[in-house]
Amino acid sequence: MINLLLHELPESVEVGGIDYPINWGYRAIILIEICMFDDTRSEEQRVLDALNIFYQKNIPPDFSEALSKLMWFYRCGKQKANEDRKGSSKKQVRRCYCFSQDAPYIYAAFQTQYGLDLNATKNLELHWWKFHAMFEAFGEELKISKIMYYRSVSVAGFSKEQKRFLNEMKKLYAPKESDASLDDKVRLTKRNAEMKDYVRRRAMDSYGVSEGYMSKMRI
């Protein structure tokens, strides 16, 4: 396993014995997550756009392995979030953030805690694994941390007044998109054999990523 303190971070992945350069920056991965939760488009189009973003429009012919390597990179080299080391199922992990809805709070958190302006051109090359480590280490005093707490906390065991407050906060900051994890989304996608065949055919025809998404994120 790659150690963030000791090793160089991956800028390519091996699929079918071939090294493929990848879009390893944090903006690309945020764009992929936003893309995958965009319910205004078909599942096929979402997956194709995600793969094209990650592989820079050079999708490997082995769709299943290509998607697995994307998710390996997304998880920063860790095993699946919903499995233990023996492969047995664990409780599903739910998202308590949204890169679209929470963008101002996440931007402010990086600026406040690290003095890092994510909108500055010099920070365009921040590796996703570095971004993820910093995101996971947010202090509890930050607004985004409080919002994620409100969304995820169970009100069981709290006093009546505390429950009322927490429920108000849950309503105020309710996520506008599914709280399913990206792992869950991808797993369901991979189970759909018909969709996989469709994606493979389209990928081989050099389907291109949506220009609107690329221009919005300046990738």
mmCIF file of C-alpha atoms in Angstrom:
data_model
loop_
_atom_site.group_PDB
_atom_site.id
_atom_site.type_symbol
_atom_site.label_atom_id
_atom_site.label_comp_id
_atom_site.label_asym_id
_atom_site.label_seq_id
_atom_site.Cartn_x
_atom_site.Cartn_y
_atom_site.Cartn_z
ATOM 1 C CA MET A 1 0.000 0.000 0.000
ATOM 2 C CA ILE A 2 1.253 3.459 -0.895
ATOM 3 C CA ASN A 3 2.293 5.564 2.110
ATOM 4 C CA LEU A 4 1.522 9.257 1.657
ATOM 5 C CA LEU A 5 4.622 10.115 3.732
ATOM 6 C CA LEU A 6 7.068 7.844 1.920
ATOM 7 C CA HIS A 7 6.039 7.150 -1.647
ATOM 8 C CA GLU A 8 5.381 9.042 -4.842
ATOM 9 C CA LEU A 9 1.685 9.273 -5.568
ATOM 10 C CA PRO A 10 0.311 7.488 -8.645
ATOM 11 C CA GLU A 11 -0.140 9.411 -11.868
ATOM 12 C CA SER A 12 -1.033 6.324 -13.910
ATOM 13 C CA VAL A 13 -2.758 2.961 -13.401
ATOM 14 C CA GLU A 14 -2.129 -0.448 -14.932
ATOM 15 C CA VAL A 15 -5.015 -2.003 -16.864
ATOM 16 C CA GLY A 16 -4.481 -5.221 -18.800
ATOM 17 C CA GLY A 17 -0.726 -4.991 -18.306
ATOM 18 C CA ILE A 18 -0.545 -1.484 -19.807
ATOM 19 C CA ASP A 19 0.148 1.743 -17.912
ATOM 20 C CA TYR A 20 -2.450 4.409 -18.623
ATOM 21 C CA PRO A 21 -1.823 8.065 -17.697
ATOM 22 C CA ILE A 22 -4.674 9.398 -15.579
ATOM 23 C CA ASN A 23 -6.165 12.732 -14.606
ATOM 24 C CA TRP A 24 -4.896 12.603 -11.013
ATOM 25 C CA GLY A 25 -5.751 16.127 -9.847
ATOM 26 C CA TYR A 26 -8.399 16.772 -7.203
ATOM 27 C CA ARG A 27 -10.587 18.749 -9.601
ATOM 28 C CA ALA A 28 -10.872 15.804 -11.969
ATOM 29 C CA ILE A 29 -12.026 13.469 -9.191
ATOM 30 C CA ILE A 30 -14.490 16.025 -7.836
ATOM 31 C CA LEU A 31 -15.824 16.390 -11.382
ATOM 32 C CA ILE A 32 -16.168 12.597 -11.667
ATOM 33 C CA GLU A 33 -18.165 12.442 -8.429
ATOM 34 C CA ILE A 34 -20.409 15.313 -9.504
ATOM 35 C CA CYS A 35 -20.860 13.629 -12.869
ATOM 36 C CA MET A 36 -21.817 10.269 -11.331
ATOM 37 C CA PHE A 37 -24.540 11.860 -9.177
ATOM 38 C CA ASP A 38 -26.036 13.925 -11.988
ATOM 39 C CA ASP A 39 -29.437 12.269 -12.351
ATOM 40 C CA THR A 40 -30.383 14.490 -15.273
ATOM 41 C CA ARG A 41 -28.343 12.230 -17.565
ATOM 42 C CA SER A 42 -28.433 8.518 -18.268
ATOM 43 C CA GLU A 43 -26.336 6.070 -16.278
ATOM 44 C CA GLU A 44 -24.437 5.125 -19.434
ATOM 45 C CA GLN A 45 -23.501 8.722 -20.185
ATOM 46 C CA ARG A 46 -22.413 9.368 -16.600
ATOM 47 C CA VAL A 47 -20.073 6.381 -16.557
ATOM 48 C CA LEU A 48 -18.613 7.190 -19.959
ATOM 49 C CA ASP A 49 -17.936 10.776 -18.946
ATOM 50 C CA ALA A 50 -16.313 9.626 -15.695
ATOM 51 C CA LEU A 51 -14.026 7.195 -17.520
ATOM 52 C CA ASN A 52 -13.138 9.761 -20.165
ATOM 53 C CA ILE A 53 -12.243 12.328 -17.514
ATOM 54 C CA PHE A 54 -10.095 9.868 -15.587
ATOM 55 C CA TYR A 55 -8.313 8.310 -18.568
ATOM 56 C CA GLN A 56 -8.121 11.575 -20.518
ATOM 57 C CA LYS A 57 -10.289 10.181 -23.341
ATOM 58 C CA ASN A 58 -8.123 7.050 -23.718
ATOM 59 C CA ILE A 59 -10.352 4.448 -22.022
ATOM 60 C CA PRO A 60 -8.800 0.948 -21.747
ATOM 61 C CA PRO A 61 -10.715 -1.759 -23.650
ATOM 62 C CA ASP A 62 -11.306 -3.771 -20.446
ATOM 63 C CA PHE A 63 -14.222 -1.714 -19.095
ATOM 64 C CA SER A 64 -14.587 -3.627 -15.826
ATOM 65 C CA GLU A 65 -10.924 -3.341 -14.833
ATOM 66 C CA ALA A 66 -10.766 0.270 -16.007
ATOM 67 C CA LEU A 67 -13.669 1.165 -13.721
ATOM 68 C CA SER A 68 -12.169 -0.835 -10.833
ATOM 69 C CA LYS A 69 -8.878 1.066 -11.146
ATOM 70 C CA LEU A 70 -10.743 4.370 -11.195
ATOM 71 C CA MET A 71 -12.419 3.404 -7.919
ATOM 72 C CA TRP A 72 -9.110 2.196 -6.437
ATOM 73 C CA PHE A 73 -7.667 5.631 -7.161
ATOM 74 C CA TYR A 74 -10.789 7.376 -5.858
ATOM 75 C CA ARG A 75 -10.434 5.468 -2.552
ATOM 76 C CA CYS A 76 -6.760 6.494 -2.381
ATOM 77 C CA GLY A 77 -5.521 2.939 -2.736
ATOM 78 C CA LYS A 78 -7.700 1.537 0.051
ATOM 79 C CA GLN A 79 -9.878 -1.565 -0.031
ATOM 80 C CA LYS A 80 -13.574 -1.206 -0.704
ATOM 81 C CA ALA A 81 -15.305 0.941 1.895
ATOM 82 C CA ASN A 82 -18.089 -1.593 2.453
ATOM 83 C CA GLU A 83 -15.908 -4.680 2.891
ATOM 84 C CA ASP A 84 -13.525 -5.839 5.594
ATOM 85 C CA ARG A 85 -10.232 -7.609 4.938
ATOM 86 C CA LYS A 86 -11.965 -10.975 4.570
ATOM 87 C CA GLY A 87 -14.415 -9.575 2.028
ATOM 88 C CA SER A 88 -17.516 -9.802 4.216
ATOM 89 C CA SER A 89 -20.148 -7.100 3.938
ATOM 90 C CA LYS A 90 -20.277 -4.226 6.378
ATOM 91 C CA LYS A 91 -22.846 -1.532 6.937
ATOM 92 C CA GLN A 92 -23.158 0.752 3.921
ATOM 93 C CA VAL A 93 -21.179 3.971 4.094
ATOM 94 C CA ARG A 94 -23.333 7.012 3.375
ATOM 95 C CA ARG A 95 -22.053 10.347 2.113
ATOM 96 C CA CYS A 96 -22.607 13.376 4.323
ATOM 97 C CA TYR A 97 -21.190 15.945 1.888
ATOM 98 C CA CYS A 98 -21.861 17.096 -1.658
ATOM 99 C CA PHE A 99 -19.150 18.710 -3.774
ATOM 100 C CA SER A 100 -21.773 20.752 -5.644
ATOM 101 C CA GLN A 101 -23.949 21.892 -2.763
ATOM 102 C CA ASP A 102 -21.127 22.303 -0.240
ATOM 103 C CA ALA A 103 -18.529 23.869 -2.528
ATOM 104 C CA PRO A 104 -18.440 27.250 -0.679
ATOM 105 C CA TYR A 105 -18.041 25.568 2.721
ATOM 106 C CA ILE A 106 -15.303 23.216 1.482
ATOM 107 C CA TYR A 107 -13.473 26.086 -0.210
ATOM 108 C CA ALA A 108 -13.667 28.156 2.988
ATOM 109 C CA ALA A 109 -12.468 25.217 5.091
ATOM 110 C CA PHE A 110 -9.293 24.751 3.028
ATOM 111 C CA GLN A 111 -8.665 28.492 3.161
ATOM 112 C CA THR A 112 -9.270 28.687 6.924
ATOM 113 C CA GLN A 113 -7.450 25.552 8.077
ATOM 114 C CA TYR A 114 -4.599 25.331 5.568
ATOM 115 C CA GLY A 115 -4.377 28.811 4.052
ATOM 116 C CA LEU A 116 -4.931 27.089 0.708
ATOM 117 C CA ASP A 117 -6.896 28.912 -1.988
ATOM 118 C CA LEU A 118 -8.394 26.117 -4.087
ATOM 119 C CA ASN A 119 -9.462 28.637 -6.703
ATOM 120 C CA ALA A 120 -5.899 29.804 -7.329
ATOM 121 C CA THR A 121 -4.241 28.641 -10.542
ATOM 122 C CA LYS A 122 -1.117 27.471 -8.680
ATOM 123 C CA ASN A 123 -3.185 24.869 -6.804
ATOM 124 C CA LEU A 124 -4.667 23.244 -9.909
ATOM 125 C CA GLU A 125 -2.145 20.385 -9.665
ATOM 126 C CA LEU A 126 -2.998 19.289 -6.096
ATOM 127 C CA HIS A 127 -3.105 15.495 -6.162
ATOM 128 C CA TRP A 128 -6.460 13.931 -5.229
ATOM 129 C CA TRP A 129 -4.863 11.815 -2.486
ATOM 130 C CA LYS A 130 -3.417 14.951 -0.857
ATOM 131 C CA PHE A 131 -6.750 16.750 -1.160
ATOM 132 C CA HIS A 132 -8.571 13.756 0.355
ATOM 133 C CA ALA A 133 -6.178 13.513 3.309
ATOM 134 C CA MET A 134 -6.655 17.209 4.062
ATOM 135 C CA PHE A 135 -10.431 16.930 3.665
ATOM 136 C CA GLU A 136 -10.540 14.007 6.112
ATOM 137 C CA ALA A 137 -8.545 16.019 8.668
ATOM 138 C CA PHE A 138 -10.882 19.025 8.850
ATOM 139 C CA GLY A 139 -11.261 20.399 12.373
ATOM 140 C CA GLU A 140 -14.661 20.024 14.029
ATOM 141 C CA GLU A 141 -14.991 23.788 14.418
ATOM 142 C CA LEU A 142 -15.272 24.302 10.652
ATOM 143 C CA LYS A 143 -18.757 24.864 9.239
ATOM 144 C CA ILE A 144 -18.497 22.020 6.731
ATOM 145 C CA SER A 145 -17.572 19.655 9.589
ATOM 146 C CA LYS A 146 -20.644 20.755 11.534
ATOM 147 C CA ILE A 147 -22.859 20.318 8.466
ATOM 148 C CA MET A 148 -21.540 16.788 7.893
ATOM 149 C CA TYR A 149 -22.146 16.025 11.569
ATOM 150 C CA TYR A 150 -25.749 17.249 11.413
ATOM 151 C CA ARG A 151 -26.429 15.101 8.358
ATOM 152 C CA SER A 152 -24.937 11.925 9.785
ATOM 153 C CA VAL A 153 -25.700 12.021 13.521
ATOM 154 C CA SER A 154 -28.510 9.944 14.988
ATOM 155 C CA VAL A 155 -30.785 11.894 17.333
ATOM 156 C CA ALA A 156 -31.330 8.829 19.525
ATOM 157 C CA GLY A 157 -30.256 9.442 23.110
ATOM 158 C CA PHE A 158 -30.378 13.238 22.936
ATOM 159 C CA SER A 159 -32.654 15.415 25.020
ATOM 160 C CA LYS A 160 -35.900 16.750 23.568
ATOM 161 C CA GLU A 161 -34.396 20.184 22.964
ATOM 162 C CA GLN A 162 -31.250 18.728 21.419
ATOM 163 C CA LYS A 163 -33.334 16.525 19.123
ATOM 164 C CA ARG A 164 -35.360 19.539 18.028
ATOM 165 C CA PHE A 165 -32.196 21.485 17.224
ATOM 166 C CA LEU A 166 -30.545 18.585 15.375
ATOM 167 C CA ASN A 167 -33.664 17.900 13.340
ATOM 168 C CA GLU A 168 -33.853 21.577 12.391
ATOM 169 C CA MET A 169 -30.213 21.457 11.263
ATOM 170 C CA LYS A 170 -30.821 18.239 9.327
ATOM 171 C CA LYS A 171 -33.679 19.928 7.509
ATOM 172 C CA LEU A 172 -31.720 23.127 6.901
ATOM 173 C CA TYR A 173 -28.685 21.330 5.456
ATOM 174 C CA ALA A 174 -30.447 18.373 3.861
ATOM 175 C CA PRO A 175 -28.443 17.136 0.857
ATOM 176 C CA LYS A 176 -30.088 17.775 -2.488
ATOM 177 C CA GLU A 177 -28.712 14.601 -4.030
ATOM 178 C CA SER A 178 -28.496 10.953 -3.004
ATOM 179 C CA ASP A 179 -26.435 10.168 0.085
ATOM 180 C CA ALA A 180 -25.302 6.874 -1.447
ATOM 181 C CA SER A 181 -21.560 6.378 -1.662
ATOM 182 C CA LEU A 182 -19.813 6.406 -5.007
ATOM 183 C CA ASP A 183 -18.824 2.802 -4.293
ATOM 184 C CA ASP A 184 -22.511 1.857 -4.138
ATOM 185 C CA LYS A 185 -23.250 3.662 -7.398
ATOM 186 C CA VAL A 186 -20.386 1.996 -9.231
ATOM 187 C CA ARG A 187 -21.161 -1.457 -7.845
ATOM 188 C CA LEU A 188 -24.730 -1.284 -9.136
ATOM 189 C CA THR A 189 -23.464 -0.064 -12.474
ATOM 190 C CA LYS A 190 -21.026 -2.944 -12.826
ATOM 191 C CA ARG A 191 -23.789 -5.453 -12.112
ATOM 192 C CA ASN A 192 -25.730 -4.268 -15.100
ATOM 193 C CA ALA A 193 -24.316 -6.473 -17.867
ATOM 194 C CA GLU A 194 -26.321 -4.794 -20.583
ATOM 195 C CA MET A 195 -25.044 -1.399 -19.578
ATOM 196 C CA LYS A 196 -21.462 -2.693 -19.513
ATOM 197 C CA ASP A 197 -21.760 -3.940 -23.092
ATOM 198 C CA TYR A 198 -23.230 -0.622 -24.140
ATOM 199 C CA VAL A 199 -20.458 1.350 -22.439
ATOM 200 C CA ARG A 200 -17.761 -0.845 -23.959
ATOM 201 C CA ARG A 201 -19.099 -0.321 -27.458
ATOM 202 C CA ARG A 202 -19.415 3.415 -26.989
ATOM 203 C CA ALA A 203 -15.946 3.684 -25.407
ATOM 204 C CA MET A 204 -14.404 1.887 -28.351
ATOM 205 C CA ASP A 205 -16.084 4.453 -30.608
ATOM 206 C CA SER A 206 -14.101 7.184 -28.808
ATOM 207 C CA TYR A 207 -17.036 8.802 -27.044
ATOM 208 C CA GLY A 208 -15.968 12.236 -25.730
ATOM 209 C CA VAL A 209 -16.573 13.792 -22.309
ATOM 210 C CA SER A 210 -19.191 16.551 -22.117
ATOM 211 C CA GLU A 211 -17.569 19.901 -22.865
ATOM 212 C CA GLY A 212 -19.868 21.681 -20.414
ATOM 213 C CA TYR A 213 -18.450 19.767 -17.470
ATOM 214 C CA MET A 214 -14.831 20.345 -18.511
ATOM 215 C CA SER A 215 -15.267 24.085 -18.978
ATOM 216 C CA LYS A 216 -17.008 24.505 -15.624
ATOM 217 C CA MET A 217 -14.123 22.893 -13.737
ATOM 218 C CA ARG A 218 -11.356 24.313 -15.977
ATOM 219 C CA ILE A 219 -9.713 20.924 -16.486
#
